[in-house]
Short mmCIF file of C-alpha atoms and ligand atoms in Angstrom, two decimals:
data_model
loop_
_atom_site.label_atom_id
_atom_site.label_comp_id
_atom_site.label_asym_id
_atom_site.label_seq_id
_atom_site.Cartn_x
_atom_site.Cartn_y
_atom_site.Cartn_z
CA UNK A 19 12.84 -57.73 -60.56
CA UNK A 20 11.37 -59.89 -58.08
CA UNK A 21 13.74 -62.25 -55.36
CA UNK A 22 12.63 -65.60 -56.87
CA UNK A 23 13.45 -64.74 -60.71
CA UNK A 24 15.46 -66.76 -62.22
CA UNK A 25 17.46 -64.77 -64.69
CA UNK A 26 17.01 -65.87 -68.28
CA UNK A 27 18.05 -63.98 -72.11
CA UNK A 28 15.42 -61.18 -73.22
CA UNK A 29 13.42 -62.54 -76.77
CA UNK A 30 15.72 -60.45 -78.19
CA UNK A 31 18.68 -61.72 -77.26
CA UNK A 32 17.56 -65.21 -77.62
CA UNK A 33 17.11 -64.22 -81.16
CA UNK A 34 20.53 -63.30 -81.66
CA UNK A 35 21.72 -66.37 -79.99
CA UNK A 36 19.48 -68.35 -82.37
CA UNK A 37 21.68 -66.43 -85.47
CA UNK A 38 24.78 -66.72 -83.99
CA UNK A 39 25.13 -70.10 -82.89
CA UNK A 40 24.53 -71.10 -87.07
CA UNK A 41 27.38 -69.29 -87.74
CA UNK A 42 29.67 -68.58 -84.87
CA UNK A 43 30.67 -72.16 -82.60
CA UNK A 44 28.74 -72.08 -79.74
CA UNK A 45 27.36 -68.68 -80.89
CA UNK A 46 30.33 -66.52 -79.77
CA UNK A 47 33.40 -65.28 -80.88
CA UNK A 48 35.44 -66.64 -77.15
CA UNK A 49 34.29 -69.77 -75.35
CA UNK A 50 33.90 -67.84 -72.20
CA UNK A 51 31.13 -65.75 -73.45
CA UNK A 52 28.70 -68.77 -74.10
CA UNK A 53 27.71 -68.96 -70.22
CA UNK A 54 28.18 -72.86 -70.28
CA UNK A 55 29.23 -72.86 -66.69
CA UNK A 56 26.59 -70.40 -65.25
CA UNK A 57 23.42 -72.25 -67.48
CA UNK A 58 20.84 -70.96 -70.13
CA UNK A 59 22.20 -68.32 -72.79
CA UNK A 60 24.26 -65.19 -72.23
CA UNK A 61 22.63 -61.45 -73.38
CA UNK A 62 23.38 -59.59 -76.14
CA UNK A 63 25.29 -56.25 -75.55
CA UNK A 64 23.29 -53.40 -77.63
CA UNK A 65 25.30 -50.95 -76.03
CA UNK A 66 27.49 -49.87 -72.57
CA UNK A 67 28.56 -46.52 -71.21
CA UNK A 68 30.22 -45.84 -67.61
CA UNK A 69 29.55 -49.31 -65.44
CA UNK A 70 26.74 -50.13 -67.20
CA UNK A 71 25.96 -52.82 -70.37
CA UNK A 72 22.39 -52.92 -71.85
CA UNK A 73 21.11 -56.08 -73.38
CA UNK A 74 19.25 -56.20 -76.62
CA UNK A 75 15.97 -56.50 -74.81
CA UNK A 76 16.72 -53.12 -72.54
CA UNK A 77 18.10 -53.97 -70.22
CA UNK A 78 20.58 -52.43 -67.93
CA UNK A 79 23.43 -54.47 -65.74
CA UNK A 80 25.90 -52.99 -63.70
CA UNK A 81 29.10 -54.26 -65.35
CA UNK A 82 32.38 -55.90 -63.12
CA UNK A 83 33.40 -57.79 -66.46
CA UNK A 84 34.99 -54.93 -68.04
CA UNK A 85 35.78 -56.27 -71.00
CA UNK A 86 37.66 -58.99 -68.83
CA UNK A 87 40.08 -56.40 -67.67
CA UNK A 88 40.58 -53.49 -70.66
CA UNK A 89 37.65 -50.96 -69.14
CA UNK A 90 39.30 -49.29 -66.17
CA UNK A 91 38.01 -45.88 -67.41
CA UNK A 92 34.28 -47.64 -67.55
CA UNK A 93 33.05 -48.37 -71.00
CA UNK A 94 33.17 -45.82 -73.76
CA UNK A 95 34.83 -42.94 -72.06
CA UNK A 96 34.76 -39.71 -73.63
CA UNK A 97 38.46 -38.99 -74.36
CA UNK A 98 39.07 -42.39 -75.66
CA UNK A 99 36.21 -42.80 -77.79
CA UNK A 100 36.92 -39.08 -79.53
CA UNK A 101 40.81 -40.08 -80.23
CA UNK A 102 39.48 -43.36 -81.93
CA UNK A 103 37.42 -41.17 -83.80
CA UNK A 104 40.08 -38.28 -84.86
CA UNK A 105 42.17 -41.01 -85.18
CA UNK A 106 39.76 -43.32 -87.54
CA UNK A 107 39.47 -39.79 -89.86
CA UNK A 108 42.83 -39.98 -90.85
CA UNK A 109 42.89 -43.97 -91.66
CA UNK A 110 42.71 -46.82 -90.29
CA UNK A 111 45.16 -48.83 -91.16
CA UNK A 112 48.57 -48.04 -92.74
CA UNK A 113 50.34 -51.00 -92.49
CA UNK A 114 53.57 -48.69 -92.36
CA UNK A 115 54.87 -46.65 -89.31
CA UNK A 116 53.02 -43.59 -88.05
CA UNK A 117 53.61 -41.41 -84.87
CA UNK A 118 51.18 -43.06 -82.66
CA UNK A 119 53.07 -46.24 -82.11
CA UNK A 120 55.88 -44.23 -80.72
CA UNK A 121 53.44 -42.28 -78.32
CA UNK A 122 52.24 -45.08 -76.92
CA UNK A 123 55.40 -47.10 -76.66
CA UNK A 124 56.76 -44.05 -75.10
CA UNK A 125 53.94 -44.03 -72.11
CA UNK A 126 54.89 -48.18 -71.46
CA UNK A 127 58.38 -47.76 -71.03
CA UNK A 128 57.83 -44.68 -68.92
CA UNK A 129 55.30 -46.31 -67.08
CA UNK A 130 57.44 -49.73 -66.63
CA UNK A 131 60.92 -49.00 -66.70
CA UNK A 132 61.57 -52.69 -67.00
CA UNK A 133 60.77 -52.63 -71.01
CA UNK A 134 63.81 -51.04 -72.10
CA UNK A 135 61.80 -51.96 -75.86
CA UNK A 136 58.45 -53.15 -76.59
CA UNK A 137 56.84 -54.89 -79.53
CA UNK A 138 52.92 -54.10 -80.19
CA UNK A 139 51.09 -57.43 -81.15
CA UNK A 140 47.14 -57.87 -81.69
CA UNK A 141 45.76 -59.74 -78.51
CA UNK A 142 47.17 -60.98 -75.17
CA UNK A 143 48.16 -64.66 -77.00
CA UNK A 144 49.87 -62.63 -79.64
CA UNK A 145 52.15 -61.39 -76.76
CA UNK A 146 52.64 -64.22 -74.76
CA UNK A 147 53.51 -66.69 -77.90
CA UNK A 148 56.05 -64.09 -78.74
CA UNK A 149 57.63 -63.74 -75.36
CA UNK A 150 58.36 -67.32 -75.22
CA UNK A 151 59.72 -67.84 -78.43
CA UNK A 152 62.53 -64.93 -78.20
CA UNK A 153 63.23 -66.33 -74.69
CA UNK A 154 63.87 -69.46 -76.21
CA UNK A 155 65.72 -67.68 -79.23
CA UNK A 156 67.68 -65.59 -77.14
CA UNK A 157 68.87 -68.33 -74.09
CA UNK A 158 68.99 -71.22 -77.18
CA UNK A 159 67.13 -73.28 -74.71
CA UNK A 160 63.40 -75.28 -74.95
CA UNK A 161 61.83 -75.79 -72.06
CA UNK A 162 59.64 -73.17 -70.25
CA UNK A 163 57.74 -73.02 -66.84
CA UNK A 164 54.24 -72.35 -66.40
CA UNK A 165 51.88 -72.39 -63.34
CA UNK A 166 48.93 -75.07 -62.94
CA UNK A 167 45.56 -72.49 -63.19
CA UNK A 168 47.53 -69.52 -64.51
CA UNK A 169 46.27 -68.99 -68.38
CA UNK A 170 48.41 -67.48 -71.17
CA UNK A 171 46.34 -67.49 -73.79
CA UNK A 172 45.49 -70.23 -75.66
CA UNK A 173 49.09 -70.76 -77.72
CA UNK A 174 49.87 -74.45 -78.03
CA UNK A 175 52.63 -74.01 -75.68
CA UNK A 176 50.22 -72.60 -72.69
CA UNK A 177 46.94 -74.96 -73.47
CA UNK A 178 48.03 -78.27 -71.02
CA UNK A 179 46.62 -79.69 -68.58
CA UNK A 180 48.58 -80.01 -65.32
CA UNK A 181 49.49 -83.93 -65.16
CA UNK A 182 49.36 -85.21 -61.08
CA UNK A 183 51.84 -83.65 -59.53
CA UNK A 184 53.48 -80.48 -59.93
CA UNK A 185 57.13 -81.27 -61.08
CA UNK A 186 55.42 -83.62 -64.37
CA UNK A 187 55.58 -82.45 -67.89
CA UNK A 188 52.40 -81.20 -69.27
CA UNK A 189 50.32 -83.23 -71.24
CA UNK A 190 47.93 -81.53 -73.82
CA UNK A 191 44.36 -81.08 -72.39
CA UNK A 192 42.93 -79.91 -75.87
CA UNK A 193 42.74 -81.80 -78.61
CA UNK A 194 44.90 -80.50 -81.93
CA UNK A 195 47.93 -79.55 -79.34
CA UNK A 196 50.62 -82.58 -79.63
CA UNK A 197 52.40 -83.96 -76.74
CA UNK A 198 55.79 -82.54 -79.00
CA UNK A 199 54.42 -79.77 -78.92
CA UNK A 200 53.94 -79.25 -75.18
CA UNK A 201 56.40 -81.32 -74.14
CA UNK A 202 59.28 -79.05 -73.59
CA UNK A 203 56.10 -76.99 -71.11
CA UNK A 204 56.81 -77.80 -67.23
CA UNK A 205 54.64 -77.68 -64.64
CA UNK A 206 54.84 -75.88 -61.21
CA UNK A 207 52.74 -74.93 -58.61
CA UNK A 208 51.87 -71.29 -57.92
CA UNK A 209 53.00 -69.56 -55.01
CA UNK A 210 54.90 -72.98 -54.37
CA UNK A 211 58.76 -72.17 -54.84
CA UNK A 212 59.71 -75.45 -53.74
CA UNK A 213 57.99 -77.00 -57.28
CA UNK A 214 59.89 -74.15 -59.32
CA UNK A 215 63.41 -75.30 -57.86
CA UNK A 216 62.31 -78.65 -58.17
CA UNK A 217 62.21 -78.23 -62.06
CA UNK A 218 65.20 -76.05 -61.97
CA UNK A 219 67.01 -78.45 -60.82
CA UNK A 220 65.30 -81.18 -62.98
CA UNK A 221 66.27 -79.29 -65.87
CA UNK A 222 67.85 -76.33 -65.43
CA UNK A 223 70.19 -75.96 -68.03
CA UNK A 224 67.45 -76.36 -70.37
CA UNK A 225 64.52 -73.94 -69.45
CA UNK A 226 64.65 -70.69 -71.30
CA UNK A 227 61.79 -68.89 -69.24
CA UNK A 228 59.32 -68.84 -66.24
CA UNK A 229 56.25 -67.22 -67.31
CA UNK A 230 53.91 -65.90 -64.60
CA UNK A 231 50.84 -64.34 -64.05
CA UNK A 232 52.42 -61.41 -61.21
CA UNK A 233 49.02 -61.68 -59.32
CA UNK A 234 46.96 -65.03 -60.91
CA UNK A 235 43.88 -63.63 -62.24
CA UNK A 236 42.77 -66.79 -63.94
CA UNK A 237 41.77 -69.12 -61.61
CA UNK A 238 39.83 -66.21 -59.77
CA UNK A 239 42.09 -63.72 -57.91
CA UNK A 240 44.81 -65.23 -56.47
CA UNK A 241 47.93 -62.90 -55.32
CA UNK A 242 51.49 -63.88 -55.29
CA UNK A 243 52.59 -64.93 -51.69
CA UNK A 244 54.87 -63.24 -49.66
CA UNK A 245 58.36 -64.08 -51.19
CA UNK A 246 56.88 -65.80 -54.41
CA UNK A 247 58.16 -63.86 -57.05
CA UNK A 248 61.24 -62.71 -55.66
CA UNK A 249 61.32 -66.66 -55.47
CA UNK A 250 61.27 -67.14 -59.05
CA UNK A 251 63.46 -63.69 -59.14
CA UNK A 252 66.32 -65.70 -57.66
CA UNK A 253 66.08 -68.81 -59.06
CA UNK A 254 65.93 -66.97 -62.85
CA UNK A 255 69.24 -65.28 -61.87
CA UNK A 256 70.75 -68.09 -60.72
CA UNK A 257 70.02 -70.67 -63.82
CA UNK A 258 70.04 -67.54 -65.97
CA UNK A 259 66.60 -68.49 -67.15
CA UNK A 260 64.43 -65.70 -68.35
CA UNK A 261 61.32 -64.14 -66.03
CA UNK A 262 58.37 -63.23 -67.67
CA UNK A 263 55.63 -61.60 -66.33
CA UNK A 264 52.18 -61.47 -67.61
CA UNK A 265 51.26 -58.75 -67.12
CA UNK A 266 48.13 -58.91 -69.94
CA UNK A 267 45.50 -58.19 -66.86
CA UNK A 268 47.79 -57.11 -64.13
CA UNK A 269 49.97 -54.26 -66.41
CA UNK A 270 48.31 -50.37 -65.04
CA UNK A 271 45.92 -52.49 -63.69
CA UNK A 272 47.08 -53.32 -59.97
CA UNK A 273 49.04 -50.35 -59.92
CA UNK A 274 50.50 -47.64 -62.92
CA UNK A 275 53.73 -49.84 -63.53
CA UNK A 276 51.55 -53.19 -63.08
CA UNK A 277 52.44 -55.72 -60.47
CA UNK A 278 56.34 -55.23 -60.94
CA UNK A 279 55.79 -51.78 -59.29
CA UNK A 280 53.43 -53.06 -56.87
CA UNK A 281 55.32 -55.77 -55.82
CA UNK A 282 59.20 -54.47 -56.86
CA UNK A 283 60.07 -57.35 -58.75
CA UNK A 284 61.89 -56.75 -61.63
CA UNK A 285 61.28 -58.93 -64.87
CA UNK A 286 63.24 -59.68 -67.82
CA UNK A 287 60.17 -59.54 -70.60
CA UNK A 288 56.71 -58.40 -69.93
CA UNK A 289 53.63 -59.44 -71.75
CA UNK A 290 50.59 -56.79 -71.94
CA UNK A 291 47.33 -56.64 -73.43
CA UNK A 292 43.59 -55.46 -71.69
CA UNK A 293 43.63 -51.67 -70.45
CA UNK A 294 47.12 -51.24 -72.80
CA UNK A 295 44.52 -51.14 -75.84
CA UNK A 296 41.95 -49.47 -73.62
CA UNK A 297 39.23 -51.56 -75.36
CA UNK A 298 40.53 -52.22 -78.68
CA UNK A 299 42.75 -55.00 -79.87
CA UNK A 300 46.05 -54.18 -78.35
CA UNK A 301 48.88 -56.99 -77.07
CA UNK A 302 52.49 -55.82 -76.51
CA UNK A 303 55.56 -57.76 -75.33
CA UNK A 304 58.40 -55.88 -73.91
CA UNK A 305 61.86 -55.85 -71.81
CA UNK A 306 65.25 -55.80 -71.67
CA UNK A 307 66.98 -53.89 -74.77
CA UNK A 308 69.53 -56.59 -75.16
CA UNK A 309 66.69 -59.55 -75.44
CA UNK A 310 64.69 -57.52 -77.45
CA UNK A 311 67.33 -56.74 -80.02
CA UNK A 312 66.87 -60.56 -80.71
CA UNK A 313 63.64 -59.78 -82.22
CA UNK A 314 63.05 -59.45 -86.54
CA UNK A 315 64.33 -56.84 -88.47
CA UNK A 316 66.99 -56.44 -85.86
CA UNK A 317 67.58 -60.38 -84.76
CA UNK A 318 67.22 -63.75 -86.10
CA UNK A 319 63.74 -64.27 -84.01
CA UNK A 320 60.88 -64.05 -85.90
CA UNK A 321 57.30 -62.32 -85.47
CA UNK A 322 54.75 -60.04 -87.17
CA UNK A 323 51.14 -58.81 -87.97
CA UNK A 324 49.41 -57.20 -90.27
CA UNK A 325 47.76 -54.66 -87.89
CA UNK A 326 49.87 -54.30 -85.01
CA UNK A 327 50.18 -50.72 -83.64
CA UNK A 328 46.60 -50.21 -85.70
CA UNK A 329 46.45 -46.28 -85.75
CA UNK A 330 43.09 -46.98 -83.94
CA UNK A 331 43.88 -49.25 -81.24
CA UNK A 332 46.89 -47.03 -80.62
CA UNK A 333 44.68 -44.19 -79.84
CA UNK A 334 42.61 -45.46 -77.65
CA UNK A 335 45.18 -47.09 -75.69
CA UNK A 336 47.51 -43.65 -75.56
CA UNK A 337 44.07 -41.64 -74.22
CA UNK A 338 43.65 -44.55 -71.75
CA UNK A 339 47.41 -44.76 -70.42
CA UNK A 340 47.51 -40.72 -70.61
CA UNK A 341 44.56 -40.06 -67.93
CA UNK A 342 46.20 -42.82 -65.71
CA UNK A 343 49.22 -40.96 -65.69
CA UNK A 344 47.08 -37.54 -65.50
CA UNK A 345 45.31 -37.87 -62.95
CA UNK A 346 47.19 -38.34 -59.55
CA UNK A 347 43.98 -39.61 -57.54
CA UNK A 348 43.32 -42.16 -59.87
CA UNK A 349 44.73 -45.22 -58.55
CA UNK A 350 43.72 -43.85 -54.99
CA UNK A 351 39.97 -44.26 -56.45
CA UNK A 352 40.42 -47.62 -57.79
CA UNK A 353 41.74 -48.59 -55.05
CA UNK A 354 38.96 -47.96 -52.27
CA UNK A 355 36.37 -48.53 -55.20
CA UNK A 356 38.00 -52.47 -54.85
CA UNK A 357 38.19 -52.34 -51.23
CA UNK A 358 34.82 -51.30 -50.91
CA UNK A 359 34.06 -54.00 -53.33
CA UNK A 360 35.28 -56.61 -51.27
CA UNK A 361 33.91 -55.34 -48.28
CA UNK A 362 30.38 -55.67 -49.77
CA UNK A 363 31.03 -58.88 -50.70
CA UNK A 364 32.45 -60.08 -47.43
CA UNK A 365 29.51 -58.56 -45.64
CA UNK A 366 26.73 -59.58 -47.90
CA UNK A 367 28.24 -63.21 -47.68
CA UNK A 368 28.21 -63.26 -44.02
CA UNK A 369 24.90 -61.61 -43.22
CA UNK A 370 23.25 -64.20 -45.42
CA UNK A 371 25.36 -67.27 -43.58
CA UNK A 372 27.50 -68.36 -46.53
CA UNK A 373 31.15 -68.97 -46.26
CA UNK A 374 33.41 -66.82 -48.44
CA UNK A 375 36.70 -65.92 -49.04
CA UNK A 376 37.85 -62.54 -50.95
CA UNK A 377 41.38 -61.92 -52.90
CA UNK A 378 41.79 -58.35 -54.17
CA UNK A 379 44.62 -56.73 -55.79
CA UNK A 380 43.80 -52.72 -56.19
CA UNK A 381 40.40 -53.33 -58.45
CA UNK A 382 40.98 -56.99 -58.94
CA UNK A 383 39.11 -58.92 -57.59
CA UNK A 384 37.89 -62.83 -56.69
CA UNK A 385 36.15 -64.53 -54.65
CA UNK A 386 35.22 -68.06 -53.64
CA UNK A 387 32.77 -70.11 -51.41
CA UNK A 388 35.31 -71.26 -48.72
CA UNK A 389 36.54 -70.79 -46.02
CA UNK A 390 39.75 -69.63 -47.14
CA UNK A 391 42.40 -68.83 -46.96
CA UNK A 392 42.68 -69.25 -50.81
CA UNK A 393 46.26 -68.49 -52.06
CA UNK A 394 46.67 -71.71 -54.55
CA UNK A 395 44.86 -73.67 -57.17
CA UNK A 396 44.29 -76.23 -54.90
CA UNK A 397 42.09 -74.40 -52.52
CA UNK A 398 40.23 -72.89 -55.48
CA UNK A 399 39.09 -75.69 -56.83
CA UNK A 400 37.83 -76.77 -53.26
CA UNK A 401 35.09 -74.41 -53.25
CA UNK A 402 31.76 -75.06 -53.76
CA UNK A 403 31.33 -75.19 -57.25
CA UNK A 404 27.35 -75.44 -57.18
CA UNK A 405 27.13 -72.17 -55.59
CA UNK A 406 28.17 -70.01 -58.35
CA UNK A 407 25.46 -71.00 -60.92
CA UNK A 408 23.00 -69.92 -58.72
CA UNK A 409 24.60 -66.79 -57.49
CA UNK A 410 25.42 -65.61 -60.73
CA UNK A 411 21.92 -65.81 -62.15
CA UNK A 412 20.52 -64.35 -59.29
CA UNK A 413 23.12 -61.52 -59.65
CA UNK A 414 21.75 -60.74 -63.24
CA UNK A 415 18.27 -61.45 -62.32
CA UNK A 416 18.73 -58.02 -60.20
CA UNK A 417 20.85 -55.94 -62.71
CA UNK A 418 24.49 -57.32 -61.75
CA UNK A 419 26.92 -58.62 -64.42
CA UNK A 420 29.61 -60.54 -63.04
CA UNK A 421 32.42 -63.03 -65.11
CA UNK A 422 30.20 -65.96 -66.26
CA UNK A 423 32.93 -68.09 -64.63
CA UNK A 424 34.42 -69.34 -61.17
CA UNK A 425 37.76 -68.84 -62.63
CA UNK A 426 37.80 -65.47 -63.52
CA UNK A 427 38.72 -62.38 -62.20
CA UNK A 428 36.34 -59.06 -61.34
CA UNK A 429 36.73 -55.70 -62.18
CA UNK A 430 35.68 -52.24 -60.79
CA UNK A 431 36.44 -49.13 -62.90
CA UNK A 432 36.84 -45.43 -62.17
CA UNK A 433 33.24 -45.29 -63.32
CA UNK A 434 32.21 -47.46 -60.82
CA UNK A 435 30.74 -44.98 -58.08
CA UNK A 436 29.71 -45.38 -54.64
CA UNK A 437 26.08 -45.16 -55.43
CA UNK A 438 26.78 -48.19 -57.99
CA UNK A 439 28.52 -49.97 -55.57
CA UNK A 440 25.51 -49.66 -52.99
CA UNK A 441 23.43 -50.32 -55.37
CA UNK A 442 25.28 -53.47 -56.27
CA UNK A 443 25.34 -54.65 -52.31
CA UNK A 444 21.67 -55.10 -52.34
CA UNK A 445 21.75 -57.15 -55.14
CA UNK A 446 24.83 -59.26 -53.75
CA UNK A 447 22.93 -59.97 -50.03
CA UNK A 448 19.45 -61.62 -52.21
CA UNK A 449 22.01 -63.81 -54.12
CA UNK A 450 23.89 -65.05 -51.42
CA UNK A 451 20.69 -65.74 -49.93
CA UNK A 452 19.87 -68.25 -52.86
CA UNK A 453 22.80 -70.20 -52.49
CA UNK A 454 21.65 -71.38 -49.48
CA UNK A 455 19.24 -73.56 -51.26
CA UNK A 456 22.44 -75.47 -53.19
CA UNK A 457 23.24 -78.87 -52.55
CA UNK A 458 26.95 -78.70 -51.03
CA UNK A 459 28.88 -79.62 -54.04
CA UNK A 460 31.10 -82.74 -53.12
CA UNK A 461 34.79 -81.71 -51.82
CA UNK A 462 33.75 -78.82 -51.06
P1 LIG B 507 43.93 -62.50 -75.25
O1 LIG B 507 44.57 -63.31 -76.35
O2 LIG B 507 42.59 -63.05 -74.81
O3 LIG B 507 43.89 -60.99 -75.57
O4 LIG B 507 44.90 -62.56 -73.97
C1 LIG B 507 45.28 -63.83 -73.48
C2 LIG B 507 45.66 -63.69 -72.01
C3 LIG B 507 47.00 -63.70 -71.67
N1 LIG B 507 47.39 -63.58 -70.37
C4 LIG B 507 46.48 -63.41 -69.39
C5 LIG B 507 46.95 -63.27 -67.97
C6 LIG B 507 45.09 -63.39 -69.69
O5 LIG B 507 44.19 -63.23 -68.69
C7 LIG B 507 44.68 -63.52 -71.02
C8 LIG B 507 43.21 -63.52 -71.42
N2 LIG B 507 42.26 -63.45 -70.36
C9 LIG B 507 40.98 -64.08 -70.61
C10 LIG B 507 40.11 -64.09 -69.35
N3 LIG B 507 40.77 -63.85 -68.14
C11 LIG B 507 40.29 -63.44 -71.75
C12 LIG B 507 38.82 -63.73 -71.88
C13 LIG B 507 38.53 -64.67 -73.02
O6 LIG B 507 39.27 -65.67 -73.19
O7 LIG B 507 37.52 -64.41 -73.71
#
């Protein structure tokens, strides 16, 4: 593909788009999808396998999406895709209990000691809804503490937009979510501790959780500074407030017990999602046995679904967790597979002149056009927002699929080799080079 390119959708693809957006809003099935930050029209996936996606015109993109976080074997590995279909033989839904819910419950509270008992939901939200509504069953108190630029899902409770200031209450920033309904949702400011004892002290008696993203993967990569979440450790002991960790992209991501292990924080509920369903729809909330006794048939709090711990989904997710825990070198892999990640980035960025900063957790990863440091939402959203149009398209324009958003994380897998990542450098050095011709964005 030649330097000047711009990227745009194959003819088949804008096809599909042409379909979908008469039936689907904005032609996709998750608002993220629809490229509106990056310009033009996203691809259509025909088909992935390893690192790679191929679009419905052909062709191929080396893929640091993942799914958004669920692919750390690489897409469509071999063991997971023949236990979904052994698993798929015998049914594929029972709506009654069957051995592989235990199996993979088993592997989560093995692999995070923490969740003494675990719920399977259906998605992320599923889990995160939950978590806050036994905390609030099981302390009797309303109020709940979130982080400005971490994202929960999109639960009433979690959609609000961060008033001015950190210590205000949130106000809703999408239409359909009431001010009642958010109003018992505080706002702090991550990896500030000050604005969490702030609203401690505000209203202390009344908030029933803190719920954190361990290592902020939502408003690019941001990890927890030093002290942070033993922070929010101390002050959840000593207002006997609950501490919830989402751990939906973190949990065996940054490490086989998730950030708690990587950081030795201990939480008192844990919400889960991504590689748990390795691919299919899997959520899971989970903790302390004496919370979770709180939760229907066993307690008064309430919460179901129809196909939670699917036969299928629980398959895939047991084969995924299984060669995590198999294979000893694993994490080692994913490990220099992000560092050397971030070192192509870094490098590429520099050699072409263009001010970057990278955040990495294991094979998380984000990065942003400043100068850095970047360890809040503030500093994020100084960058230079016009650069990442541009450097995304020219990423695709030379086989390189990347989050179609600032404010998103990326991902390398154990598929990801070094010839991929090599490959990928090339790519990385042209695009910085055509940021160069952006306007500085103003703030930035
Ligand atoms: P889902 O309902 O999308 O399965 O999970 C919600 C969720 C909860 N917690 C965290 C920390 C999350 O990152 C997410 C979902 N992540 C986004 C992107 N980072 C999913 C992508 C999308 O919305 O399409």
């Amino acid at each position: 593909m030649s330097d000047s390119r711009e990227w745009e959708a194959g003819m088949r693809s804008v096809e599909l788009f042409e379909q979908a957006v008469k039936l689907l809003p904005g032609g996709v099935n998750s608002p993220v999808r629809a490229f509106n930050a990056v310009g033009g029209q996203p691809f259509f996936v025909d088909r992935a396998q390893g690192p790679y996606v191929w679009d419905a015109d052909g062709n191929r993109y080396i893929d640091y999406v993942c799914s958004w976080g669920p692919l750390i074997l690489g897409h469509s590995p071999p063991d997971v895709v023949e236990a979904v279909i052994s698993a798929a033989r015998k049914g594929t839904s029972f709506g009654a209990p069957h051995e592989g819910e235990i199996t993979l419950a088993q592997e989560v509270c093995r692999m995070m000691p923490s969740v003494e008992l675990v719920r399977m939901v259906n998605s992320g939200t599923e889990a995160t809804m939950s978590a806050v509504r036994l905390a609030r069953g099981f302390t009797g108190r309303s109020k709940i503490v979130k982080f400005e630029g971490c994202y929960h899902g999109h639960a009433d409770a979690f959609l609000i937009k961060a008033g001015s200031g950190a210590a205000t209450f949130g106000v809703p920033n999408s239409p359909g979510v009431t001010e009642n309904t958010v109003s018992d949702t505080l706002i702090a400011t991550y990896n500030d501790i000050e604005t969490v004892a702030e609203q401690f002290e505000a209203h202390g008696d009344d908030i029933a959780a803190v719920i954190v993203e361990p290592v902020a993967g939502n408003m690019g990569c941001v990890p927890p500074a030093d002290g942070f979440l033993e922070g929010l450790r101390d002050l959840c002991d000593k207002y006997e407030a609950l501490l919830v960790f989402d751990e939906v992209i973190t949990g065996f991501r940054v490490a086989r017990g998730g950030a708690q292990e990587r950081f030795g924080v201990r939480a008192d509920l844990t919400t889960l999602g991504k590689v748990l369903g390795g691919g299919l729809p899997v959520g899971a909330y989970g903790g302390r046995a004496d919370i979770m006794a709180k939760i229907s048939p066993v307690g008064p709090v309430y919460q179901a679904g129809t196909l939670s711990g699917n036969p299928l989904a629980m398959a895939a997710g047991l084969a995924t967790l299984r060669r995590l825990n198999d294979d000893p070198s694993i994490y080692l892999r994913l490990e220099d597979m992000g560092r050397k990640m971030a070192q192509n980035l870094e490098s590429a960025a520099r050699d072409a002149g263009v001010p970057l900063t990278v955040n990495r957790v294991g094979s998380m990863l984000g990065f942003f056009f400043n100068e850095g440091p970047v360890d809040s939402y503030e500093a994020v959203t100084a960058s230079d927002s016009n650069k990442f149009p541009i450097f995304f398209n020219a990423l695709l324009g030379h086989g390189v699929s990347i989050a179609p958003s600032a404010f998103e994380s990326l991902f390398v897998s154990d598929a990801h080799t070094d010839e991929v990542l090599d490959s990928t450098a090339t790519a990385l050095r042209i695009a910085f080079e055509k940021t160069l011709e952006a306007p500085r964005a103003k703030g930035a």
